[in-house]
Short mmCIF file of C-alpha atoms and ligand atoms in Angstrom, two decimals:
data_model
loop_
_atom_site.label_atom_id
_atom_site.label_comp_id
_atom_site.label_asym_id
_atom_site.label_seq_id
_atom_site.Cartn_x
_atom_site.Cartn_y
_atom_site.Cartn_z
CA UNK L 24 8.87 26.92 13.48
CA UNK L 25 9.68 24.56 15.74
CA UNK L 26 7.57 20.97 15.08
CA UNK L 27 6.17 19.32 17.47
CA UNK L 28 8.12 15.67 16.95
CA UNK L 29 11.04 18.06 17.65
CA UNK L 30 9.89 19.57 20.65
CA UNK L 31 9.32 16.16 22.24
CA UNK L 32 12.87 14.43 21.20
CA UNK L 33 14.73 17.65 22.54
CA UNK L 34 12.50 18.63 25.23
CA UNK L 35 14.78 18.60 28.04
CA UNK L 36 17.52 20.64 26.10
CA UNK L 37 14.86 23.06 24.97
CA UNK L 38 13.17 24.08 28.71
CA UNK L 39 12.87 27.61 29.35
CA UNK L 40 14.24 28.51 25.82
CA UNK L 41 11.54 30.49 23.38
CA UNK L 42 10.09 28.53 20.73
CA UNK L 43 7.52 29.17 17.82
CA UNK L 44 4.86 26.41 16.59
CA UNK L 45 1.50 25.69 15.02
CA UNK L 46 -0.65 23.35 15.42
CA UNK L 47 -4.84 22.36 14.92
CA UNK L 48 -6.37 22.33 18.01
CA UNK L 49 -7.35 18.35 19.11
CA UNK L 50 -8.78 20.16 22.15
CA UNK L 51 -9.55 23.27 23.90
CA UNK L 52 -10.52 23.42 27.58
CA UNK L 53 -10.92 26.51 29.73
CA UNK L 54 -11.60 26.98 33.61
CA UNK L 55 -11.75 30.40 34.63
CA UNK L 56 -8.84 31.99 34.01
CA UNK L 57 -6.76 29.91 32.06
CA UNK L 58 -6.94 27.61 29.07
CA UNK L 59 -5.49 24.80 27.30
CA UNK L 60 -4.48 24.10 24.07
CA UNK L 61 -3.79 20.43 22.57
CA UNK L 62 -1.94 21.08 19.31
CA UNK L 63 -0.87 18.76 16.67
CA UNK L 64 0.73 19.86 13.89
CA UNK L 65 1.13 16.32 11.95
CA UNK L 66 4.73 15.77 12.59
CA UNK L 67 3.86 13.29 15.42
CA UNK L 68 1.33 11.33 16.78
CA UNK L 69 0.94 13.66 20.13
CA UNK L 70 -0.30 16.56 21.01
CA UNK L 71 1.56 19.42 22.70
CA UNK L 72 -0.10 21.39 25.37
CA UNK L 73 -0.30 25.31 25.28
CA UNK L 74 -0.59 27.05 28.89
CA UNK L 75 -2.73 30.18 28.07
CA UNK L 76 -3.24 32.81 30.95
CA UNK L 77 -5.47 35.52 31.05
CA UNK L 78 -3.34 38.08 30.79
CA UNK L 79 -2.39 36.80 27.23
CA UNK L 80 -3.66 39.93 24.98
CA UNK L 81 -6.72 37.88 22.97
CA UNK L 82 -7.36 35.36 25.91
CA UNK L 83 -11.44 35.70 25.90
CA UNK L 84 -10.77 34.91 21.89
CA UNK L 85 -8.40 31.74 22.23
CA UNK L 86 -10.26 30.37 24.79
CA UNK L 87 -13.55 30.51 23.00
CA UNK L 88 -12.52 28.42 19.84
CA UNK L 89 -13.29 24.81 19.14
CA UNK L 90 -11.25 22.14 18.15
CA UNK L 91 -10.22 21.92 14.79
CA UNK L 92 -9.27 25.62 14.59
CA UNK L 93 -5.67 26.26 13.79
CA UNK L 94 -3.17 28.35 15.83
CA UNK L 95 0.37 29.29 16.01
CA UNK L 96 1.89 30.08 19.23
CA UNK L 97 5.26 31.84 20.19
CA UNK L 98 6.09 30.77 23.80
CA UNK L 99 8.07 29.29 26.40
CA UNK L 100 9.46 25.92 26.92
CA UNK L 101 8.11 24.77 30.89
CA UNK L 102 8.50 21.00 32.89
CA UNK L 103 5.04 20.12 33.02
CA UNK L 104 3.29 19.56 36.05
CA UNK L 105 0.31 17.98 34.68
CA UNK L 106 -0.07 13.94 33.87
CA UNK L 107 0.74 12.47 30.47
CA UNK L 108 3.13 15.01 29.15
CA UNK L 109 6.69 16.46 30.21
CA UNK L 110 6.97 19.04 29.29
CA UNK L 111 4.26 22.13 28.10
CA UNK L 112 4.37 25.50 26.69
CA UNK L 113 3.34 28.52 28.52
CA UNK L 114 2.42 30.74 26.05
CA UNK L 115 3.27 34.50 24.92
CA UNK L 116 0.98 35.12 22.25
CA UNK L 117 -1.14 33.17 20.39
CA UNK L 118 -2.43 33.94 16.87
CA UNK L 119 -5.81 32.31 15.77
CA UNK L 120 -4.81 31.17 12.34
CA UNK L 121 -7.24 29.46 10.36
CA UNK L 122 -10.87 29.80 12.56
CA UNK L 123 -13.48 26.56 12.01
CA UNK L 124 -16.37 27.95 14.04
CA UNK L 125 -18.38 28.91 10.85
CA UNK L 126 -20.97 26.70 9.74
CA UNK L 127 -20.28 23.02 7.96
CA UNK L 128 -17.22 22.06 9.41
CA UNK L 129 -17.60 18.64 9.41
CA UNK L 130 -15.26 17.66 11.82
CA UNK L 131 -16.43 19.31 14.59
CA UNK L 132 -18.51 16.13 16.26
CA UNK L 133 -16.20 14.23 18.43
CA UNK L 134 -16.49 10.71 17.13
CA UNK L 135 -16.72 10.63 13.40
CA UNK L 136 -16.60 7.09 11.72
CA UNK L 137 -14.24 5.69 9.59
CA UNK L 138 -17.33 5.84 6.70
CA UNK L 139 -18.07 8.99 7.33
CA UNK L 140 -14.26 10.24 6.95
CA UNK L 141 -14.18 8.60 3.76
CA UNK L 142 -16.44 11.06 2.12
CA UNK L 143 -14.57 13.82 2.99
CA UNK L 144 -10.66 12.83 2.50
CA UNK L 145 -9.70 16.36 1.82
CA UNK L 146 -10.12 16.76 5.46
CA UNK L 147 -9.37 13.65 7.15
CA UNK L 148 -6.24 13.93 6.91
CA UNK L 149 -5.96 16.38 10.29
CA UNK L 150 -7.64 13.27 12.20
CA UNK L 151 -5.43 11.43 14.65
CA UNK L 152 -6.34 8.08 13.05
CA UNK L 153 -5.16 9.03 9.19
CA UNK L 154 -1.93 11.15 10.66
CA UNK L 155 -1.14 7.64 11.88
CA UNK L 156 -2.10 5.61 8.75
CA UNK L 157 -0.29 8.40 6.27
CA UNK L 158 2.78 8.52 8.44
CA UNK L 159 3.44 4.95 8.53
CA UNK L 160 2.70 5.13 4.81
CA UNK L 161 5.74 7.53 4.70
CA UNK L 162 7.84 4.91 6.47
CA UNK L 163 7.05 2.06 4.73
CA UNK L 164 7.54 3.68 1.15
CA UNK L 165 11.06 4.88 2.78
CA UNK L 166 12.07 1.55 4.21
CA UNK L 167 11.41 0.29 0.93
CA UNK L 168 13.80 2.59 -1.05
CA UNK L 169 16.48 1.91 1.81
CA UNK L 170 15.88 -2.06 1.61
CA UNK L 171 16.90 -2.73 -1.85
CA UNK L 172 19.16 -0.28 -1.82
CA UNK L 173 20.52 -2.07 0.98
CA UNK L 174 20.30 -5.24 -1.22
CA UNK L 175 22.06 -3.63 -4.49
CA UNK L 176 18.78 -3.40 -6.59
CA UNK L 177 18.51 -0.07 -8.54
CA UNK L 178 15.65 2.08 -8.23
CA UNK L 179 13.98 2.28 -12.29
CA UNK L 180 10.98 3.89 -13.15
CA UNK L 181 9.24 2.28 -15.41
CA UNK L 182 6.80 3.76 -18.04
CA UNK L 183 3.03 4.35 -17.06
CA UNK L 184 1.50 4.43 -20.70
CA UNK L 185 1.78 0.99 -22.59
CA UNK L 186 0.81 -1.13 -25.34
CA UNK L 187 0.90 -4.53 -23.47
CA UNK L 188 -1.18 -5.81 -21.00
CA UNK L 189 1.51 -7.47 -18.48
CA UNK L 190 -1.22 -9.94 -16.66
CA UNK L 191 -2.99 -10.55 -19.95
CA UNK L 192 -6.20 -9.99 -17.79
CA UNK L 193 -7.73 -7.35 -20.02
CA UNK L 194 -7.95 -5.13 -16.98
CA UNK L 195 -6.83 -2.00 -18.84
CA UNK L 196 -7.48 1.74 -18.99
CA UNK L 197 -7.56 3.06 -22.05
CA UNK L 198 -5.35 6.46 -22.89
CA UNK L 199 -6.78 8.41 -26.12
CA UNK L 200 -6.33 11.65 -27.80
CA UNK L 201 -9.75 11.09 -29.94
CA UNK L 202 -13.00 12.57 -29.22
CA UNK L 203 -14.53 9.64 -28.14
CA UNK L 204 -18.02 11.60 -28.34
CA UNK L 205 -17.42 11.72 -32.30
CA UNK L 206 -16.58 8.03 -32.29
CA UNK L 207 -20.15 7.15 -30.31
CA UNK L 208 -22.29 8.09 -33.35
CA UNK L 209 -24.22 4.83 -33.08
CA UNK L 210 -22.83 3.29 -36.21
CA UNK L 211 -20.27 0.36 -35.91
CA UNK L 212 -17.01 2.02 -37.22
CA UNK L 213 -13.22 0.81 -36.88
CA UNK L 214 -11.08 3.37 -35.20
CA UNK L 215 -8.37 4.60 -36.81
CA UNK L 216 -5.39 4.83 -34.94
CA UNK L 217 -3.39 6.61 -37.19
CA UNK L 218 -5.15 9.54 -36.17
CA UNK L 219 -4.42 8.68 -32.07
CA UNK L 220 -1.66 10.10 -30.34
CA UNK L 221 0.54 6.97 -30.32
CA UNK L 222 -0.99 5.72 -33.69
CA UNK L 223 -1.75 2.46 -31.67
CA UNK L 224 -3.98 1.34 -28.91
CA UNK L 225 -2.35 2.51 -25.30
CA UNK L 226 -3.22 1.86 -21.91
CA UNK L 227 -2.08 2.55 -18.80
CA UNK L 228 0.16 0.04 -16.85
CA UNK L 229 -1.28 -3.14 -14.76
CA UNK L 230 2.37 -3.35 -13.79
CA UNK L 231 5.90 -2.45 -14.52
CA UNK L 232 7.14 -6.07 -14.60
CA UNK L 233 8.20 -6.54 -18.04
CA UNK L 234 9.71 -3.24 -18.55
CA UNK L 235 11.96 -4.38 -15.48
CA UNK L 236 13.13 -7.67 -16.55
CA UNK L 237 14.36 -5.44 -19.47
CA UNK L 238 16.13 -3.34 -17.08
CA UNK L 239 17.77 -6.19 -15.15
CA UNK L 240 19.05 -7.53 -17.79
CA UNK L 241 21.58 -5.08 -18.22
CA UNK L 242 21.67 -3.73 -14.35
CA UNK L 243 21.15 -7.24 -12.82
CA UNK L 244 19.14 -6.18 -10.08
CA UNK L 245 16.25 -3.50 -10.26
CA UNK L 246 13.00 -2.33 -8.57
CA UNK L 247 9.91 -0.18 -9.73
CA UNK L 248 7.51 1.71 -7.44
CA UNK L 249 4.78 3.38 -8.98
CA UNK L 250 1.30 3.76 -9.55
CA UNK L 251 -0.52 0.70 -11.33
CA UNK L 252 -4.27 1.12 -12.79
CA UNK L 253 -6.57 -1.64 -13.15
CA UNK L 254 -10.16 -1.64 -14.82
CA UNK L 255 -11.47 -4.53 -12.89
CA UNK L 256 -14.71 -3.95 -11.58
CA UNK L 257 -14.36 -4.97 -8.21
CA UNK L 258 -16.18 -3.45 -5.17
CA UNK L 259 -13.85 -5.18 -2.11
CA UNK L 260 -11.92 -3.74 0.32
CA UNK L 261 -8.94 -4.84 -0.92
CA UNK L 262 -9.00 -3.91 -4.38
CA UNK L 263 -8.28 -0.44 -5.93
CA UNK L 264 -7.92 0.89 -9.07
CA UNK L 265 -5.13 2.95 -8.84
CA UNK L 266 -2.86 1.78 -6.74
CA UNK L 267 0.78 1.50 -6.42
CA UNK L 268 3.37 -1.43 -6.36
CA UNK L 269 6.61 -2.68 -5.38
CA UNK L 270 8.57 -4.51 -8.15
CA UNK L 271 11.84 -6.23 -7.87
CA UNK L 272 13.32 -8.15 -10.60
CA UNK L 273 16.71 -10.13 -9.90
CA UNK L 274 19.08 -11.51 -12.48
CA UNK L 275 20.28 -14.94 -11.24
CA UNK L 276 17.39 -15.35 -8.89
CA UNK L 277 15.16 -18.84 -8.55
CA UNK L 278 12.04 -18.90 -7.07
CA UNK L 279 13.44 -19.63 -3.73
CA UNK L 280 15.54 -16.73 -3.66
CA UNK L 281 12.75 -14.47 -5.01
CA UNK L 282 10.68 -15.90 -1.61
CA UNK L 283 13.83 -15.43 0.53
CA UNK L 284 14.12 -11.87 -1.04
CA UNK L 285 10.10 -11.33 -0.12
CA UNK L 286 10.50 -12.62 3.21
CA UNK L 287 13.23 -10.48 4.20
CA UNK L 288 11.78 -7.25 2.60
CA UNK L 289 8.87 -7.88 4.45
CA UNK L 290 10.82 -8.39 8.08
CA UNK L 291 13.00 -5.21 7.32
CA UNK L 292 9.43 -3.13 6.73
CA UNK L 293 8.00 -4.57 9.52
CA UNK L 294 11.63 -3.57 12.03
CA UNK L 295 11.87 -0.62 10.55
CA UNK L 296 8.23 0.67 11.96
CA UNK L 297 8.49 -0.98 14.93
CA UNK L 298 11.22 1.24 15.76
CA UNK L 299 10.23 4.44 14.07
CA UNK L 300 6.61 4.54 14.19
CA UNK L 301 5.45 3.31 18.41
CA UNK L 302 3.13 6.10 18.83
CA UNK L 303 1.12 5.44 15.44
CA UNK L 304 0.98 1.43 16.43
CA UNK L 305 -0.05 1.93 19.73
CA UNK L 306 -2.75 4.65 18.98
CA UNK L 307 -3.83 2.49 15.91
CA UNK L 308 -3.68 -0.86 18.25
CA UNK L 309 -5.73 0.83 20.72
CA UNK L 310 -8.35 1.92 18.54
CA UNK L 311 -8.30 -0.73 15.56
CA UNK L 312 -6.62 -4.39 16.27
CA UNK L 313 -5.72 -4.55 19.80
CA UNK L 314 -2.99 -7.40 19.25
CA UNK L 315 -1.45 -5.10 16.13
CA UNK L 316 2.23 -4.79 17.39
CA UNK L 317 2.30 -8.27 18.81
CA UNK L 318 1.21 -9.62 15.41
CA UNK L 319 4.27 -7.43 13.93
CA UNK L 320 6.58 -8.81 16.09
CA UNK L 321 5.60 -12.61 15.88
CA UNK L 322 5.56 -12.46 11.86
CA UNK L 323 9.05 -10.64 12.02
CA UNK L 324 10.78 -13.62 13.61
CA UNK L 325 9.04 -16.45 12.58
CA UNK L 326 9.90 -18.50 9.37
CA UNK L 327 7.26 -18.40 6.60
CA UNK L 328 5.54 -21.41 5.66
CA UNK L 329 6.51 -22.78 2.04
CA UNK L 330 4.13 -24.64 0.36
CA UNK L 331 2.73 -25.65 -3.06
CA UNK L 332 -0.87 -24.77 -4.24
CA UNK L 333 -1.38 -29.36 -4.41
CA UNK L 334 -0.61 -28.87 -0.60
CA UNK L 335 -2.93 -25.97 0.11
CA UNK L 336 -5.73 -27.54 -2.20
CA UNK L 337 -4.65 -31.27 0.27
CA UNK L 338 -5.28 -28.87 3.44
CA UNK L 339 -8.29 -27.03 2.53
CA UNK L 340 -9.91 -30.51 1.09
CA UNK L 341 -8.90 -32.20 4.44
CA UNK L 342 -10.39 -29.43 6.21
CA UNK L 343 -13.88 -29.38 4.70
CA UNK L 344 -14.11 -33.25 5.38
CA UNK L 345 -13.38 -32.91 8.62
CA UNK L 346 -15.91 -30.42 9.38
CA UNK L 347 -13.68 -28.00 10.52
CA UNK L 348 -15.11 -25.12 8.49
CA UNK L 349 -17.53 -24.68 5.56
CA UNK L 350 -16.63 -22.76 2.26
CA UNK L 351 -18.72 -20.59 0.01
CA UNK L 352 -17.01 -21.40 -3.17
CA UNK L 353 -16.16 -24.94 -3.43
CA UNK L 354 -12.14 -26.41 -3.35
CA UNK L 355 -11.05 -28.03 -6.31
CA UNK L 356 -7.35 -28.92 -8.28
CA UNK L 357 -7.26 -26.70 -10.75
CA UNK L 358 -9.36 -23.13 -9.78
CA UNK L 359 -8.12 -20.37 -8.07
CA UNK L 360 -7.71 -20.06 -4.60
CA UNK L 361 -11.08 -18.15 -3.52
CA UNK L 362 -9.78 -15.36 0.01
CA UNK L 363 -11.61 -17.52 2.10
CA UNK L 364 -9.59 -20.36 1.27
CA UNK L 365 -6.43 -18.27 1.75
CA UNK L 366 -7.67 -16.79 4.87
CA UNK L 367 -8.28 -20.16 6.17
CA UNK L 368 -4.38 -21.20 5.28
CA UNK L 369 -3.06 -17.76 6.92
CA UNK L 370 -5.92 -17.21 9.34
CA UNK L 371 -6.73 -21.04 10.93
CA UNK L 372 -4.53 -23.51 9.58
CA UNK L 373 -0.97 -21.96 10.24
CA UNK L 374 -1.66 -18.62 11.79
CA UNK L 375 1.08 -16.50 9.82
CA UNK L 376 1.95 -15.31 6.51
CA UNK L 377 2.20 -18.45 3.71
CA UNK L 378 4.20 -18.43 0.24
CA UNK L 379 1.85 -20.66 -1.73
CA UNK L 380 3.58 -21.67 -4.92
CA UNK L 381 3.46 -23.60 -8.03
CA UNK L 382 0.33 -23.06 -9.20
CA UNK L 383 -1.49 -24.64 -12.48
CA UNK L 384 -0.66 -22.39 -15.18
CA UNK L 385 -4.44 -22.41 -16.43
CA UNK L 386 -4.70 -19.01 -14.06
CA UNK L 387 -1.63 -17.58 -13.80
CA UNK L 388 0.11 -14.74 -16.24
CA UNK L 389 1.77 -16.15 -19.54
CA UNK L 390 5.56 -15.12 -18.22
CA UNK L 391 5.80 -17.68 -15.58
CA UNK L 392 8.46 -20.55 -15.63
CA UNK L 393 6.79 -23.64 -16.51
CA UNK L 394 7.52 -26.75 -14.34
CA UNK L 395 8.91 -29.50 -15.77
CA UNK L 396 5.14 -31.46 -15.27
CA UNK L 397 4.26 -28.80 -17.97
CA UNK L 398 1.19 -28.05 -15.54
CA UNK L 399 2.45 -25.76 -13.05
CA UNK L 400 4.17 -22.86 -13.14
CA UNK L 401 7.07 -21.26 -10.86
CA UNK L 402 5.07 -19.17 -8.89
CA UNK L 403 4.57 -17.64 -5.76
CA UNK L 404 2.01 -16.03 -3.77
CA UNK L 405 2.44 -14.60 -0.16
CA UNK L 406 -0.89 -14.60 1.68
CA UNK L 407 -0.47 -12.80 5.04
CA UNK L 408 -3.15 -12.82 8.01
CA UNK L 409 -6.49 -10.48 7.59
CA UNK L 410 -5.43 -9.62 4.41
CA UNK L 411 -5.04 -12.19 1.98
CA UNK L 412 -2.86 -12.03 -0.99
CA UNK L 413 0.14 -9.72 -0.31
CA UNK L 414 3.09 -10.25 -2.81
CA UNK L 415 2.49 -11.92 -6.34
CA UNK L 416 5.62 -12.73 -7.69
CA UNK L 417 7.06 -16.05 -10.29
CA UNK L 418 10.65 -17.34 -11.89
CA UNK L 419 10.37 -15.91 -15.65
CA UNK L 420 9.69 -18.43 -18.19
CA UNK L 421 12.91 -17.47 -20.20
CA UNK L 422 12.78 -20.28 -22.79
CA UNK L 423 11.50 -18.03 -25.90
CA UNK L 424 9.90 -21.40 -27.48
CA UNK L 425 7.59 -22.11 -24.09
CA UNK L 426 6.98 -18.13 -23.75
CA UNK L 427 5.31 -17.80 -27.17
CA UNK L 428 3.23 -20.66 -26.75
CA UNK L 429 1.96 -19.74 -23.87
CA UNK L 430 1.56 -16.15 -25.22
CA UNK L 431 -0.64 -17.56 -27.77
CA UNK L 432 -2.39 -19.59 -25.43
CA UNK L 433 -3.88 -16.25 -23.56
CA UNK L 434 -4.53 -14.53 -27.22
CA UNK L 435 -1.48 -11.82 -26.95
CA UNK L 436 0.03 -10.84 -30.01
CA UNK L 437 3.20 -11.82 -30.10
CA UNK L 438 4.31 -8.69 -32.35
CA UNK L 439 3.34 -6.54 -29.30
CA UNK L 440 5.67 -8.38 -27.14
CA UNK L 441 8.72 -8.96 -29.76
CA UNK L 442 11.07 -6.81 -27.29
CA UNK L 443 10.00 -8.99 -24.30
CA UNK L 444 10.40 -12.48 -26.56
CA UNK L 445 14.11 -10.65 -27.53
CA UNK L 446 15.03 -10.54 -23.75
CA UNK L 447 15.00 -14.54 -24.09
CA UNK L 448 16.82 -14.43 -27.60
CA UNK L 449 19.56 -12.38 -26.45
CA UNK L 450 21.92 -12.72 -23.71
CA UNK L 451 18.98 -14.25 -21.29
CA UNK L 452 19.77 -15.91 -17.79
CA UNK L 453 17.53 -16.96 -15.48
CA UNK L 454 14.96 -14.42 -13.59
CA UNK L 455 12.70 -13.52 -10.98
CA UNK L 456 10.56 -10.94 -9.13
CA UNK L 457 7.40 -9.98 -7.34
CA UNK L 458 4.89 -7.28 -6.72
CA UNK L 459 3.50 -6.05 -3.61
CA UNK L 460 0.54 -3.97 -3.76
CA UNK L 461 1.50 -1.03 -1.24
CA UNK L 462 -2.02 -0.50 -0.04
CA UNK L 463 -2.08 -3.98 1.28
CA UNK L 464 0.67 -3.55 3.26
CA UNK L 465 -0.22 -0.88 4.62
CA UNK L 466 -3.50 -2.33 5.41
CA UNK L 467 -1.57 -4.40 7.60
CA UNK L 468 0.69 -3.10 9.54
CA UNK L 469 -1.88 -0.24 10.27
CA UNK L 470 -5.15 -2.48 11.08
CA UNK L 471 -7.31 -0.86 8.75
CA UNK L 472 -9.94 -2.86 7.33
CA UNK L 473 -10.89 -1.02 4.01
CA UNK L 474 -7.91 -0.31 1.51
CA UNK L 475 -9.89 2.66 1.03
CA UNK L 476 -8.49 3.98 4.19
CA UNK L 477 -4.92 3.83 3.62
CA UNK L 478 -4.14 6.33 0.62
CA UNK L 479 -5.32 9.71 0.37
CA UNK L 480 -7.51 9.80 -2.54
CA UNK L 481 -8.99 6.84 -3.70
CA UNK L 482 -9.54 5.37 -7.08
CA UNK L 483 -12.21 2.77 -7.46
CA UNK L 484 -15.38 1.66 -9.76
CA UNK L 485 -17.35 4.97 -9.76
CA UNK L 486 -15.77 7.38 -8.17
CA UNK L 487 -12.78 9.43 -9.37
CA UNK L 488 -13.32 12.59 -7.03
CA UNK L 489 -11.12 14.41 -5.80
O1 4AD I 8 -0.28 -10.56 -8.28
P1 4AD I 8 -0.06 -9.51 -9.09
O2 4AD I 8 -1.24 -9.41 -10.45
O3 4AD I 8 1.09 -9.53 -10.13
C1 4AD I 8 1.85 -8.80 -11.03
O4 4AD I 8 1.41 -7.85 -11.06
C2 4AD I 8 3.05 -9.26 -11.30
N1 4AD I 8 3.63 -8.26 -12.48
C3 4AD I 8 4.22 -8.57 -10.16
C4 4AD I 8 6.00 -8.78 -10.41
O5 4AD I 8 5.67 -9.96 -10.32
N2 4AD I 8 6.13 -7.78 -10.93
O6 4AD I 8 -0.14 -8.00 -8.23
C5 4AD I 8 1.14 -7.70 -7.18
C6 4AD I 8 0.40 -7.19 -5.97
C7 4AD I 8 -1.03 -8.38 -5.83
O7 4AD I 8 -0.10 -9.36 -4.57
C8 4AD I 8 -1.48 -7.32 -4.69
O8 4AD I 8 -1.00 -6.56 -3.34
C9 4AD I 8 -1.50 -5.90 -5.45
O9 4AD I 8 -0.27 -6.04 -6.32
N3 4AD I 8 -2.73 -5.76 -6.26
C10 4AD I 8 -3.90 -4.57 -5.87
N4 4AD I 8 -3.82 -4.09 -4.75
C11 4AD I 8 -5.07 -3.11 -4.96
N5 4AD I 8 -6.26 -3.13 -5.94
C12 4AD I 8 -5.66 -3.98 -6.92
N6 4AD I 8 -7.00 -3.56 -8.01
C13 4AD I 8 -4.45 -4.55 -6.91
N7 4AD I 8 -4.37 -5.70 -7.81
C14 4AD I 8 -3.11 -6.42 -7.32
MG1 MG I 9 -1.89 -12.08 -7.88
#
């Protein structure tokens, strides 16, 4: 079988040669004695035109099929006389592999909304939109490994089942083999974990960071890239309960090194897809975000703004004072930035990606390094236009006493985290890292506005279908 992608790249050399291929028909057009199949096999954005003339044994059958039918074809590659393509296939033999004319095929309508397709994720991979999105998702993942390899980071796999709450936010899914039906007998009983699989409370990880830190304290530069889980009851277009996170961690890095790494990484990803996926990007630009390619090109050659949380608050207060904008949520020093505030910074004020650093410790995770002011931490969030927070990271607290104090403030049990404290006690060095939400990045580069449209089978509150 020849992939349609290879037909397009090697087309001129293949002229007059015989090939075998398959594909799903995007359209079947018939005139009197000739039929045209536009086939796509998922390998690329475009379709190859297959010309069937009436000498074909099953011409009547083939030319009567609907869009969505899967065909396999033996034929000869020829120069195309038609507009919009340089080659086409003159069919010698066509087999109807999978028919769709039986009742109930939901993709027969011409235009299908994203909302409608969200109800049938098991079928949406065969649409042009989702083909483009998932090929881009592949490219971003692949380029991630290339980038970190080139920067001398080693790929680690941190555990998915864990006893610790990395973010200290209590948004954990429990992992247990206990019979919950038996526990729920109405009486207030204490769970005896001796009967549970791990003999202690266990959860799905919210982040691989703590384990990555341990690995970085021996391998120097590492990254983990895996699924993470948050039992956060958020019904927004930017939250999933199962999402993928890329988390580098580097010994010897301070916060500025960390931001440099994040900025270079993002630009590398953008460069990669601009080179590798021009057809996908052109398609998505045409249908979802007109300026997609220009805005990616602009970001790749811009310097990302870096400012402190305190400066960000001043900008927002100033904008409100001058009646440039009205916010639903109050802007006040000491409270976290809401997404409307983040959007103002990226979309209106700076018109590009922005690093916000040095947030108050009160709403940031326990592991972030305390500044000398005892009030703010060496944190950085990267905010990007249209999305908001894409990356969260920090320099890590490397002083054991300070770390212990922050853990107590966050009501974390020091015993559970003793191994993490030991990393400070034994042969420690300053280190930093960050986490990038893969799906948020895919949203950014595809122009998709709902996170449920950039992961194959989204999980969110109330939904673990498929
Ligand atoms: O800011 P977060 O919570 O940071 C951490 O988990 C750190 N431990 C990372 C580190 O330093 N190694 O999450 C990091 C990123 C966010 O910026 C966002 O892009 C994404 O993960 N994210 C989500 N994406 C989809 N759905 C959710 N519910 C998400 N929560 C976070
Ligand atoms: Mg965050």
